[in-house]
Coordinates of C-alpha atoms and ligand atoms in Angstrom, one line a residue:
M668 CA -20.5 2.3 -3.0
R669 CA -21.7 -0.3 -5.4
L670 CA -19.8 -1.9 -8.4
C671 CA -22.0 -1.8 -11.4
S672 CA -19.7 -3.2 -14.0
V673 CA -16.0 -4.5 -14.8
E674 CA -14.4 -4.7 -18.1
L675 CA -11.1 -6.4 -18.5
T676 CA -8.8 -6.7 -21.7
N677 CA -5.8 -8.7 -21.8
F678 CA -5.7 -9.0 -17.9
R679 CA -3.7 -12.0 -16.6
N680 CA -5.6 -15.0 -18.1
Y681 CA -8.4 -13.0 -19.3
D682 CA -8.6 -12.1 -23.2
H683 CA -11.8 -10.1 -22.9
L684 CA -14.3 -9.7 -20.2
Q685 CA -17.4 -7.8 -19.4
L686 CA -19.6 -8.2 -16.4
V687 CA -22.6 -6.4 -14.9
F688 CA -23.5 -6.6 -11.2
P689 CA -26.5 -6.0 -9.3
D690 CA -26.4 -5.0 -5.6
G691 CA -25.9 -8.2 -3.2
T692 CA -23.2 -10.8 -2.8
H693 CA -21.4 -12.3 -5.6
V694 CA -19.8 -15.6 -5.2
L695 CA -17.2 -16.6 -8.0
Y696 CA -16.4 -20.2 -8.0
G697 CA -14.5 -22.8 -9.7
A698 CA -11.5 -25.2 -9.8
N699 CA -7.9 -23.8 -9.1
A700 CA -6.1 -21.6 -11.5
Q701 CA -9.3 -20.6 -13.5
G702 CA -9.0 -16.8 -12.9
K703 CA -11.2 -16.1 -9.7
T704 CA -8.4 -14.2 -7.9
N705 CA -7.3 -12.4 -11.1
L706 CA -10.9 -11.0 -11.4
L707 CA -10.8 -9.5 -7.8
E708 CA -7.3 -8.2 -8.3
A709 CA -8.4 -6.2 -11.4
I710 CA -11.2 -4.8 -9.3
Y711 CA -8.9 -4.0 -6.5
L712 CA -6.2 -2.4 -8.9
C713 CA -8.8 0.5 -9.6
T714 CA -8.5 1.6 -6.0
C715 CA -4.9 2.5 -5.9
A716 CA -3.2 1.4 -9.2
R717 CA -1.3 -1.4 -7.2
S718 CA -2.2 -5.2 -7.2
H719 CA -2.4 -6.8 -4.0
R720 CA 0.0 -9.4 -5.2
T721 CA 2.6 -7.7 -7.3
G722 CA 4.3 -4.4 -7.7
R723 CA 5.2 -5.4 -11.1
D724 CA 2.5 -4.1 -13.8
E725 CA 4.1 -6.3 -16.5
E726 CA 3.1 -9.5 -14.9
L727 CA -0.5 -8.4 -15.2
V728 CA -0.5 -8.2 -19.1
R729 CA -1.9 -11.4 -20.5
H730 CA 1.1 -13.5 -22.0
G731 CA 1.4 -12.6 -25.7
S732 CA -0.2 -9.2 -25.4
D733 CA 1.3 -5.8 -25.4
F734 CA -1.0 -4.1 -22.8
Y735 CA -3.8 -4.6 -20.3
R736 CA -6.9 -2.5 -19.6
V737 CA -9.3 -2.6 -16.6
S738 CA -12.2 -0.4 -16.2
V739 CA -14.8 -0.2 -13.4
R740 CA -18.2 1.7 -13.4
F741 CA -19.6 2.2 -9.9
L742 CA -22.4 3.9 -7.9
T743 CA -21.3 6.1 -5.0
D744 CA -23.3 6.1 -1.7
R745 CA -24.2 9.7 -2.8
N746 CA -25.9 8.1 -5.9
L747 CA -23.3 9.3 -8.5
E748 CA -22.4 7.0 -11.4
E749 CA -18.6 7.3 -11.8
S750 CA -15.9 5.2 -13.5
V751 CA -12.1 4.5 -13.2
S752 CA -10.0 2.9 -15.9
L753 CA -6.3 1.8 -16.0
E754 CA -4.3 1.0 -19.1
Y755 CA -0.8 -0.1 -19.0
R756 CA 1.7 -0.7 -21.7
P757 CA 5.2 -2.2 -20.9
S758 CA 6.8 -0.5 -24.0
S759 CA 4.7 2.2 -25.3
N760 CA 7.4 4.0 -27.7
R761 CA 10.5 3.3 -29.4
N762 CA 12.6 3.6 -26.2
G763 CA 10.7 0.9 -24.7
T764 CA 9.5 2.9 -21.7
P765 CA 6.3 1.7 -19.9
S766 CA 3.2 3.8 -19.9
R767 CA 0.2 3.9 -17.8
T768 CA -3.2 5.9 -18.2
I769 CA -5.5 6.4 -15.8
C770 CA -8.9 7.9 -16.4
Y771 CA -11.6 9.0 -14.0
N772 CA -15.1 9.5 -15.8
D773 CA -13.2 9.2 -19.0
L774 CA -10.9 12.0 -18.5
E775 CA -7.2 11.6 -17.9
V776 CA -5.8 11.7 -14.6
T777 CA -2.2 12.8 -14.9
R778 CA -1.1 12.5 -11.2
L779 CA -1.4 9.1 -9.6
S780 CA -2.1 10.7 -6.3
D781 CA -5.4 12.1 -7.9
M782 CA -6.7 8.6 -8.4
M783 CA -6.5 7.8 -4.5
G784 CA -9.9 7.8 -2.9
L785 CA -12.1 7.7 -6.0
F786 CA -13.2 4.1 -5.8
H787 CA -13.1 2.1 -2.6
A788 CA -12.7 -1.5 -2.2
I789 CA -11.0 -3.7 0.4
I790 CA -9.6 -6.9 -0.2
F791 CA -9.2 -9.7 2.2
A792 CA -6.7 -12.3 0.8
P793 CA -4.4 -15.1 2.0
E794 CA -1.5 -12.7 1.3
D795 CA -2.7 -10.5 4.2
L796 CA -1.0 -12.9 6.6
Q797 CA 2.3 -11.3 5.7
I798 CA 1.3 -8.1 7.4
V799 CA 1.9 -10.1 10.6
K800 CA 4.5 -12.6 9.5
G801 CA 6.4 -10.7 6.9
G802 CA 9.1 -8.1 7.3
P803 CA 8.5 -4.3 8.2
G804 CA 8.1 -3.5 4.5
E805 CA 4.8 -5.5 4.4
R806 CA 3.5 -3.5 7.4
R807 CA 4.7 -0.3 6.1
R808 CA 2.9 -0.8 2.7
F809 CA -0.2 -1.7 4.6
L810 CA -0.1 1.6 6.4
N811 CA 0.9 3.6 3.1
V812 CA -1.9 2.3 1.2
L813 CA -4.5 2.8 4.0
I814 CA -3.3 6.5 4.7
S815 CA -2.9 7.3 0.8
R816 CA -6.4 6.0 0.3
T817 CA -7.9 8.7 2.3
D818 CA -5.2 11.4 2.2
R819 CA -3.9 12.3 -1.2
S820 CA -1.3 14.8 0.3
Y821 CA 0.2 11.8 2.0
F822 CA 0.8 10.0 -1.2
R823 CA 2.3 13.0 -2.7
D824 CA 4.8 13.3 0.3
L825 CA 5.8 9.6 -0.3
Q826 CA 6.6 10.3 -3.8
D827 CA 8.5 13.3 -2.8
F828 CA 10.2 11.4 0.0
W829 CA 11.5 8.7 -2.6
R830 CA 12.9 11.5 -4.8
I831 CA 14.8 13.2 -2.2
I832 CA 16.1 10.2 -0.4
G833 CA 17.3 8.8 -3.8
Q834 CA 19.2 12.0 -4.3
R835 CA 20.6 12.0 -0.9
N836 CA 21.8 8.4 -1.1
R837 CA 23.3 9.2 -4.8
L838 CA 25.4 12.0 -2.8
L839 CA 26.3 9.8 -0.1
K840 CA 27.6 7.0 -2.6
H841 CA 29.4 9.9 -4.4
I842 CA 31.2 11.1 -1.3
K843 CA 32.0 7.6 -0.1
S844 CA 33.6 6.9 -3.4
R845 CA 36.0 10.0 -2.8
G846 CA 36.8 9.0 1.0
S847 CA 34.8 10.0 4.0
L848 CA 33.5 13.4 4.7
S849 CA 35.8 14.1 7.6
A850 CA 38.8 13.4 5.2
R851 CA 36.9 15.9 2.8
E852 CA 36.5 18.5 5.7
E853 CA 40.2 18.2 6.3
T854 CA 40.8 19.1 2.9
V855 CA 38.3 21.9 3.3
R856 CA 40.5 23.1 6.1
L857 CA 43.5 23.0 4.0
C858 CA 41.7 24.6 1.0
G859 CA 41.0 27.4 3.4
N860 CA 44.8 28.0 4.1
L861 CA 45.3 27.6 0.5
T862 CA 43.0 30.6 -0.6
A863 CA 45.8 32.9 -1.0
F864 CA 47.5 30.8 -3.4
D865 CA 44.2 30.3 -5.2
Q866 CA 43.8 34.0 -5.6
D867 CA 47.3 34.2 -6.9
G868 CA 46.5 31.9 -9.5
S869 CA 47.8 28.5 -8.5
E870 CA 45.8 25.6 -9.5
L871 CA 43.5 23.9 -7.0
D872 CA 42.6 20.2 -7.3
I873 CA 39.0 20.2 -8.6
E874 CA 38.5 17.1 -6.4
E875 CA 39.4 19.1 -3.2
I876 CA 36.9 22.0 -4.1
A877 CA 34.1 19.4 -4.6
A878 CA 34.2 18.7 -0.7
P879 CA 32.6 21.6 0.7
Q880 CA 30.0 21.5 -2.1
S881 CA 29.1 17.9 -1.1
G882 CA 28.7 18.9 2.6
A883 CA 26.5 22.0 1.7
Q884 CA 24.5 19.7 -0.7
L885 CA 24.0 17.1 2.0
D886 CA 22.7 19.9 4.3
V887 CA 20.1 20.9 1.6
W888 CA 18.9 17.2 1.1
D889 CA 18.8 16.7 4.9
A890 CA 16.6 19.6 5.4
Q891 CA 14.3 18.7 2.5
L892 CA 14.2 15.0 3.7
A893 CA 13.4 16.1 7.4
S894 CA 10.5 18.3 6.3
V895 CA 8.7 15.9 4.1
S896 CA 9.5 12.9 6.5
S897 CA 8.0 14.8 9.4
S898 CA 4.6 15.1 7.4
I899 CA 4.7 11.4 6.7
L900 CA 5.8 10.3 10.3
K901 CA 3.0 12.6 12.1
K902 CA 0.1 11.1 9.8
R903 CA 1.6 7.6 10.3
L904 CA 1.6 8.2 14.2
D905 CA -2.1 9.4 13.9
Y906 CA -3.3 6.6 11.8
T907 CA -1.5 4.0 13.9
E908 CA -3.4 5.3 16.9
K909 CA -6.7 4.7 15.1
L910 CA -5.7 1.6 13.7
S911 CA -4.7 0.2 17.1
E912 CA -7.9 1.2 18.8
Y913 CA -10.2 -0.4 16.1
A914 CA -7.9 -3.4 15.7
A915 CA -8.0 -4.1 19.3
L916 CA -11.8 -3.6 19.6
S917 CA -12.3 -6.0 16.8
L918 CA -10.0 -8.7 18.3
R919 CA -11.6 -8.3 21.7
H920 CA -14.9 -9.0 20.0
L921 CA -13.6 -12.0 18.2
T922 CA -11.9 -13.5 21.3
S923 CA -14.5 -12.6 23.9
S924 CA -11.9 -10.2 25.3
R925 CA -9.5 -12.9 25.9
E926 CA -6.8 -11.6 23.6
Q927 CA -5.3 -7.8 23.7
L928 CA -3.9 -6.4 20.7
D929 CA -1.4 -3.5 21.0
I930 CA -0.2 -1.7 17.8
Q931 CA 2.8 1.0 18.2
Y932 CA 4.5 2.8 15.5
R933 CA 8.3 2.0 15.5
G934 CA 10.3 4.9 14.3
F935 CA 13.8 6.4 15.3
S936 CA 14.5 6.5 19.0
G937 CA 12.7 9.3 20.6
L938 CA 9.8 9.6 18.4
D939 CA 6.7 9.8 20.3
R940 CA 3.1 9.8 19.1
E941 CA 2.2 13.2 20.9
M942 CA 4.9 15.1 19.1
G943 CA 4.0 17.7 16.6
R944 CA 5.2 17.8 13.1
E945 CA 7.8 20.5 13.7
T946 CA 9.4 18.6 16.6
I947 CA 9.6 15.5 14.7
E948 CA 11.3 17.6 11.9
R949 CA 14.0 18.8 14.4
L950 CA 14.6 15.6 15.8
Y951 CA 14.9 13.7 12.6
L952 CA 17.2 16.4 11.2
E953 CA 19.5 16.1 14.2
R954 CA 19.3 12.3 13.8
L955 CA 20.4 12.8 10.1
R956 CA 23.2 15.0 11.0
R957 CA 24.4 12.5 13.7
G958 CA 24.3 9.5 11.6
R959 CA 26.0 11.2 8.6
E960 CA 29.4 9.6 8.8
D961 CA 27.6 6.1 9.2
D962 CA 25.6 6.9 6.3
I963 CA 28.5 8.0 4.0
A964 CA 30.1 4.7 5.1
R965 CA 27.1 2.7 4.1
G966 CA 26.2 4.8 1.0
S967 CA 22.8 5.1 2.1
T968 CA 20.4 6.5 4.6
S969 CA 20.0 4.4 7.7
N970 CA 17.1 6.2 9.3
G971 CA 13.8 7.3 8.4
P972 CA 10.2 6.4 7.3
H973 CA 11.7 3.9 4.9
R974 CA 13.0 1.8 7.7
D975 CA 10.2 2.0 10.3
D976 CA 8.0 -0.6 11.5
L977 CA 4.7 -1.4 13.2
S978 CA 5.0 -3.2 16.3
L979 CA 2.1 -5.8 16.6
A980 CA 2.0 -7.0 20.3
L981 CA -0.6 -9.7 21.3
N982 CA -0.9 -10.0 25.0
G983 CA 2.4 -8.1 25.5
V984 CA 4.7 -10.1 23.2
E985 CA 5.5 -9.7 19.6
A986 CA 2.7 -11.3 17.5
R987 CA 5.3 -12.1 14.5
L988 CA 7.6 -14.3 16.8
F989 CA 5.2 -15.8 19.5
S990 CA 1.6 -15.8 18.2
S991 CA 0.2 -19.1 16.8
Q992 CA -1.0 -19.3 13.3
G993 CA -4.7 -19.0 14.5
Q994 CA -3.8 -16.0 16.5
Q995 CA -2.0 -14.3 13.5
R996 CA -4.9 -14.9 11.3
S997 CA -7.1 -13.2 14.2
I998 CA -4.9 -10.3 14.0
V999 CA -4.9 -10.1 10.2
L1000 CA -8.6 -10.2 10.3
S1001 CA -8.8 -7.5 13.0
L1002 CA -6.5 -5.1 11.1
K1003 CA -8.4 -5.5 7.8
I1004 CA -11.7 -4.8 9.8
A1005 CA -10.1 -1.8 11.4
E1006 CA -9.0 -0.6 7.7
L1007 CA -12.6 -1.0 6.6
M1008 CA -13.7 1.1 9.7
I1009 CA -11.1 3.8 9.1
L1010 CA -11.8 4.1 5.3
T1011 CA -15.7 4.1 6.0
E1012 CA -15.2 6.8 8.6
I1013 CA -12.8 9.0 6.7
A1014 CA -14.2 8.6 3.1
G1015 CA -17.8 8.5 4.3
E1016 CA -18.3 5.8 1.6
K1017 CA -19.0 1.9 2.4
P1018 CA -16.2 0.2 0.4
I1019 CA -16.9 -2.9 -1.6
L1020 CA -15.5 -6.0 0.0
L1021 CA -13.5 -8.4 -1.9
L1022 CA -13.0 -11.8 -0.1
D1023 CA -10.3 -14.0 -1.8
D1024 CA -10.7 -17.5 -0.6
V1025 CA -10.6 -16.4 3.1
M1026 CA -13.7 -18.1 4.2
S1027 CA -12.5 -21.5 3.8
E1028 CA -9.5 -20.7 6.3
L1029 CA -11.7 -19.1 9.0
D1030 CA -13.0 -21.1 11.8
S1031 CA -16.8 -20.4 12.8
S1032 CA -16.0 -17.6 15.3
R1033 CA -13.9 -15.6 12.8
R1034 CA -16.3 -16.4 10.0
S1035 CA -19.4 -15.1 11.8
L1036 CA -17.3 -11.8 12.9
L1037 CA -16.6 -11.4 9.2
M1038 CA -20.2 -12.0 8.3
E1039 CA -21.4 -9.4 10.9
V1040 CA -19.1 -6.7 9.6
I1041 CA -19.8 -7.4 5.7
Q1042 CA -23.5 -6.7 6.3
G1043 CA -24.6 -3.8 4.1
H1044 CA -21.5 -3.9 1.8
Q1045 CA -21.6 -5.2 -1.8
V1046 CA -19.4 -8.4 -1.5
F1047 CA -17.4 -10.2 -3.9
I1048 CA -16.2 -13.8 -2.7
T1049 CA -14.1 -16.4 -4.4
C1050 CA -14.1 -20.1 -3.6
T1051 CA -13.7 -23.6 -4.9
D1052 CA -16.6 -25.0 -3.4
P1053 CA -19.7 -22.7 -3.0
A1054 CA -21.5 -25.2 -0.6
Q1055 CA -18.7 -24.9 2.1
I1056 CA -19.2 -21.2 2.0
F1057 CA -22.9 -21.0 2.5
P1058 CA -24.2 -24.0 4.2
A1059 CA -27.8 -23.3 5.1
S1060 CA -26.5 -20.3 7.2
S1061 CA -28.8 -17.4 8.4
Y1062 CA -26.6 -15.2 6.4
A1063 CA -26.9 -16.8 2.8
Q1064 CA -30.5 -16.2 2.5
G1065 CA -31.0 -13.4 4.8
S1066 CA -29.9 -9.9 5.3
A1067 CA -27.2 -10.3 2.8
G1068 CA -29.6 -9.7 0.2
S1069 CA -29.4 -11.5 -3.1
V1070 CA -26.7 -14.1 -3.6
Y1071 CA -25.3 -14.7 -7.2
Y1072 CA -23.2 -17.4 -8.3
Y1073 CA -20.7 -17.3 -11.1
P1074 CA -18.7 -20.2 -12.5
V1075 CA -15.1 -19.3 -13.4
V1076 CA -13.5 -21.4 -16.0
N1077 CA -10.3 -20.8 -17.9
G1078 CA -10.5 -17.0 -18.1
T1079 CA -14.2 -17.0 -18.6
V1080 CA -17.0 -16.0 -16.4
G1081 CA -20.4 -17.6 -16.7
S1082 CA -23.6 -15.4 -15.8
G1083 CA -24.7 -15.3 -12.3
T1084 CA -27.5 -17.3 -11.1
N1085 CA -29.3 -17.7 -7.9
A1086 CA -27.9 -21.2 -6.9
P1087 CA -24.5 -22.7 -8.2
M1088 CA -24.6 -24.7 -11.3
G1089 CA -24.3 -28.6 -11.0
Ligands
ATP877 P1 -7.1 -20.8 -6.9 O1 -8.4 -21.4 -6.6 O2 -6.0 -21.8 -6.9 O3 -6.7 -19.5 -6.1 P2 -7.7 -18.8 -9.1 O4 -9.0 -19.2 -9.9 O5 -7.9 -17.9 -8.1 O6 -7.0 -20.3 -8.4 P3 -6.0 -17.0 -10.4 O7 -4.9 -16.8 -9.7 O8 -7.1 -16.2 -10.6 O9 -6.6 -18.5 -10.1 O10 -5.5 -17.4 -12.0 C1 -4.3 -18.2 -12.0 C2 -4.3 -18.4 -13.6 O11 -3.9 -17.3 -14.3 C3 -3.1 -19.4 -13.8 O12 -3.4 -20.4 -14.6 C4 -1.9 -18.6 -14.2 O13 -1.1 -19.2 -15.2 C5 -2.7 -17.7 -15.1 N1 -2.1 -16.2 -15.2 C6 -1.4 -15.4 -14.4 N2 -0.9 -14.3 -14.9 C7 -1.0 -14.5 -16.2 C8 -0.7 -13.7 -17.3 N3 0.0 -12.6 -17.0 N4 -1.1 -14.1 -18.7 C9 -1.7 -15.3 -18.7 N5 -2.1 -16.2 -17.7 C10 -1.8 -15.5 -16.4
MG878 MG1 -7.2 -17.7 -6.1

């Protein structure tokens, strides 16, 4: 895949920008806070409609503007010229509700899931360190984005999951606000005894008859939650196995087999990667039923795909807790290379690579692994000093093809030249 052009309007510190790119390596250089990362962020946004830095679209709108627009034109490895564009308005109508319009080849894409897997770019950024150092949410997001980009039904399942769990949690809070379900069930028992009185026309407390409905309604949400969660979990288990294999391979390569990485999916107890979807569904349903009283007490669902984690163990111990900064960087690099391998394998397209200020943080062995991996891809690199990125290395003038340098100054990008200016 090759990015042919990019156009930004009111995006971050860019008023309007239009750039055309030939094949090769593109180095965006300049002082701090000029807009280098913003440009990579805009390109990455066209892969999955989510920035690598924030989940809040309104932050991306240029201050003082009321919308942003980003569009990319690209050439697939099958030689088809395609485009993706995104427009976002924080308040599009009188109600002030935000709107997002996504187009593929100038036709509107109504479902967000249909945007996944159209344009492939992978970003290597300083924020990636959070995959190892951060909380479980960072690792779940990494896995969710990876799977969604190669499997649209996974993304739709995730959307369904959030809708269903939202409903279940609302019901749990509702039950909690009226006393625990066991107290309710006690009422149900009493209600049963009162049936005759009811039939005789005596009045039943409306609160009391709500109880059996709540229990039955919870059964309905549990069944739906177990069904959609089992699809999500099955895919997460499968992808984790692939991720573990490829990342371990990269890390062995990087450390001359000194470091061993093992990645495991950590879900509810009893969940096993050999399990089929139906078994997972049955087990999770049991888990939901057993945890129901606790869930009512909390007013939320305590087990499920929204709580799971990836365990990253380096040489048998938890990397988040025991690995050095350098080891954590190596793990992140291995994970990103694994992401690249999986995406290439499943999508059958070589993704565009966006390297945001990462070269300066890598030592020579990590840098040369990255250089090996990026061969044959179109690459965009940001840095403050291009001379540090490409010292007279074999890569710079060799198999990477042409290298173009673009000065970035205060939301403007100069035209590409074969050597950095000044
Ligand atoms: P560094 O070398 O420090 O990483 P950079 O060139 O990558 O710098 P960016 O993160 O791309 O910097 O851009 C930062 C600039 O963009 C800052 O000046 C910031 O104030 C500006 N900026 C960020 N969001 C917006 C926005 N919504 N509207 C206007 N300007 C913004
Ligand atoms: Mg930056």
